[in-house]
mmCIF file of C-alpha atoms in Angstrom:
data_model
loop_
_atom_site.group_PDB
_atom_site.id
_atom_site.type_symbol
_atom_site.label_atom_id
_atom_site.label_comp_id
_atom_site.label_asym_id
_atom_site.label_seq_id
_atom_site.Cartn_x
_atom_site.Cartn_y
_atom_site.Cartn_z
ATOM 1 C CA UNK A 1 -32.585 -0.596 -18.116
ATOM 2 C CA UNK A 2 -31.550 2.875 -16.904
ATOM 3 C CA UNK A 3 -31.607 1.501 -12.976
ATOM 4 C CA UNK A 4 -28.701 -1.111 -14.056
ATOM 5 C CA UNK A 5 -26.906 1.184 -15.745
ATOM 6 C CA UNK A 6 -27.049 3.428 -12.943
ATOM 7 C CA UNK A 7 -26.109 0.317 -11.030
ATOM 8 C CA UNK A 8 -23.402 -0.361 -13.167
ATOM 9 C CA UNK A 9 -22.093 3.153 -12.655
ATOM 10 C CA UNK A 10 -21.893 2.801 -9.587
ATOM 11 C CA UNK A 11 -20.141 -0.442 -8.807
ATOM 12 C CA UNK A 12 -17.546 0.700 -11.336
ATOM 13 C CA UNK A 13 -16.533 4.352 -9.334
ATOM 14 C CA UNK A 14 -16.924 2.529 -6.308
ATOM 15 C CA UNK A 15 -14.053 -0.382 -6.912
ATOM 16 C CA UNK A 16 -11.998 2.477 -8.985
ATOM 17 C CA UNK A 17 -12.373 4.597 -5.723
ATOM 18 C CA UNK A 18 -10.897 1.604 -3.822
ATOM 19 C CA UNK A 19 -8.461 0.621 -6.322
ATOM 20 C CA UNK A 20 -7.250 3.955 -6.446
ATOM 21 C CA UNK A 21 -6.734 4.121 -2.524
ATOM 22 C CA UNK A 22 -2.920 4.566 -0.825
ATOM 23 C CA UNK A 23 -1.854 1.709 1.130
ATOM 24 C CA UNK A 24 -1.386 2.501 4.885
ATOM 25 C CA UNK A 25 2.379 0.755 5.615
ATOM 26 C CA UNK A 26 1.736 0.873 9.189
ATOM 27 C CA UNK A 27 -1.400 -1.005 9.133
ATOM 28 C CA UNK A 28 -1.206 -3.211 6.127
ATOM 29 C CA UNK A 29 -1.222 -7.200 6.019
ATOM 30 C CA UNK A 30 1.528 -8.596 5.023
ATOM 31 C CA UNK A 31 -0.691 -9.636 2.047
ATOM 32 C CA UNK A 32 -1.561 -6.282 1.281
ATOM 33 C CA UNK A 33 1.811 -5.585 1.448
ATOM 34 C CA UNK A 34 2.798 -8.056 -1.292
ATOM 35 C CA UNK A 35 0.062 -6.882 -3.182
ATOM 36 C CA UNK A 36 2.369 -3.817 -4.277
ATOM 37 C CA UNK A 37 5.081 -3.692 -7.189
ATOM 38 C CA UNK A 38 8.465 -4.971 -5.739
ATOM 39 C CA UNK A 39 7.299 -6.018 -2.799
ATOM 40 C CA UNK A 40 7.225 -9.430 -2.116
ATOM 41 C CA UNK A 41 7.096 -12.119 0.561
ATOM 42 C CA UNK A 42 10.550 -11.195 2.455
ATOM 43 C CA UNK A 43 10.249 -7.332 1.544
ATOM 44 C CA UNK A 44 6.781 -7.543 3.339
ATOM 45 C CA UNK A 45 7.802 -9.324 6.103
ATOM 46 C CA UNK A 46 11.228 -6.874 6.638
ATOM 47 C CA UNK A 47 8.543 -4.353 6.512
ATOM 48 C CA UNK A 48 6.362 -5.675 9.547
ATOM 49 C CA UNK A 49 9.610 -6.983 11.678
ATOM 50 C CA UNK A 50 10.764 -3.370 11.410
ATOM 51 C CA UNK A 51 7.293 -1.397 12.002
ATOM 52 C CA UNK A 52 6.745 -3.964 14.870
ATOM 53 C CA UNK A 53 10.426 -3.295 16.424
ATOM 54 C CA UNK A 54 10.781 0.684 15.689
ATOM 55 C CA UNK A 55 7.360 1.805 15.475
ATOM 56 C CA UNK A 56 5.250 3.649 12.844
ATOM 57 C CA UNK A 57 6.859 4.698 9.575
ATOM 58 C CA UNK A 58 6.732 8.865 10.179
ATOM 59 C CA UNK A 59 6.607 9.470 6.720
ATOM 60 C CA UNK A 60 6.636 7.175 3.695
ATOM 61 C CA UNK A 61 10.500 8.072 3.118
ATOM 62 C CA UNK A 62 11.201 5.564 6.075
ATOM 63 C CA UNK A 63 10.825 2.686 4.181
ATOM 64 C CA UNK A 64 14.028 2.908 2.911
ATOM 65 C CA UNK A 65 15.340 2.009 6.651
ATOM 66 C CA UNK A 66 13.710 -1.437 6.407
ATOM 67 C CA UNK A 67 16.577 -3.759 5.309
ATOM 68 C CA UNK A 68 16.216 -4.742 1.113
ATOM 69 C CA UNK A 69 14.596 -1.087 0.216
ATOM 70 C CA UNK A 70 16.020 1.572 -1.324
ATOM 71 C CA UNK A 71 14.919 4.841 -2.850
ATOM 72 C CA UNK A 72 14.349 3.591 -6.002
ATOM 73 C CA UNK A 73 11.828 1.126 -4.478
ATOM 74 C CA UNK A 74 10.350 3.867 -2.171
ATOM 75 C CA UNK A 75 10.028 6.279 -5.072
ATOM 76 C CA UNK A 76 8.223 3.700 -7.023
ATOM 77 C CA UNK A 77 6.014 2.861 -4.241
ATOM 78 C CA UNK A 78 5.221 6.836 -3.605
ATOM 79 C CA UNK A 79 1.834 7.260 -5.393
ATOM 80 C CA UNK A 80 0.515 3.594 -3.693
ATOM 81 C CA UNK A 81 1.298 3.827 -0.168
ATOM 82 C CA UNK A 82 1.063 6.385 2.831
ATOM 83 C CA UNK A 83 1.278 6.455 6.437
ATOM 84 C CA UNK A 84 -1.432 7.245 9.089
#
């Protein structure tokens, strides 16, 4: 009994770790991508297009150069993403 919840333990900080983890914008999927708030299949792919034309994002703050984000959306977005 004490092994599974030990087990149980765990499992749970282990996907809470994970879940918990900033996105990398200038390696993420375009499925990861859309797996943020506000972002969604066109935002994700503007995002891509202009990391694959310009480069890396420098900071997060350069998201709001990618065509349909703003600094609300960046702001939002602040806590869940970062750049590596």
């Amino acid at each position: 009994m004490f092994k599974k919840m030990i087990f149980a333990l765990c499992v749970l900080l282990f996907t809470a770790g994970t879940a918990l983890a900033a996105l990398n914008i200038n390696t993420a999927t375009k499925e990861e991508l859309q797996g943020l708030s506000g972002i969604g299949p066109a935002k994700a792919a503007a995002i891509i297009e202009h990391r694959e034309r310009v480069g890396k994002f420098m900071s997060v703050d350069d998201l709001v150069n990618v065509e349909g984000i703003g600094a609300k959306t960046v702001d939002a977005l602040r806590e869940s993403i970062t750049v590596k």
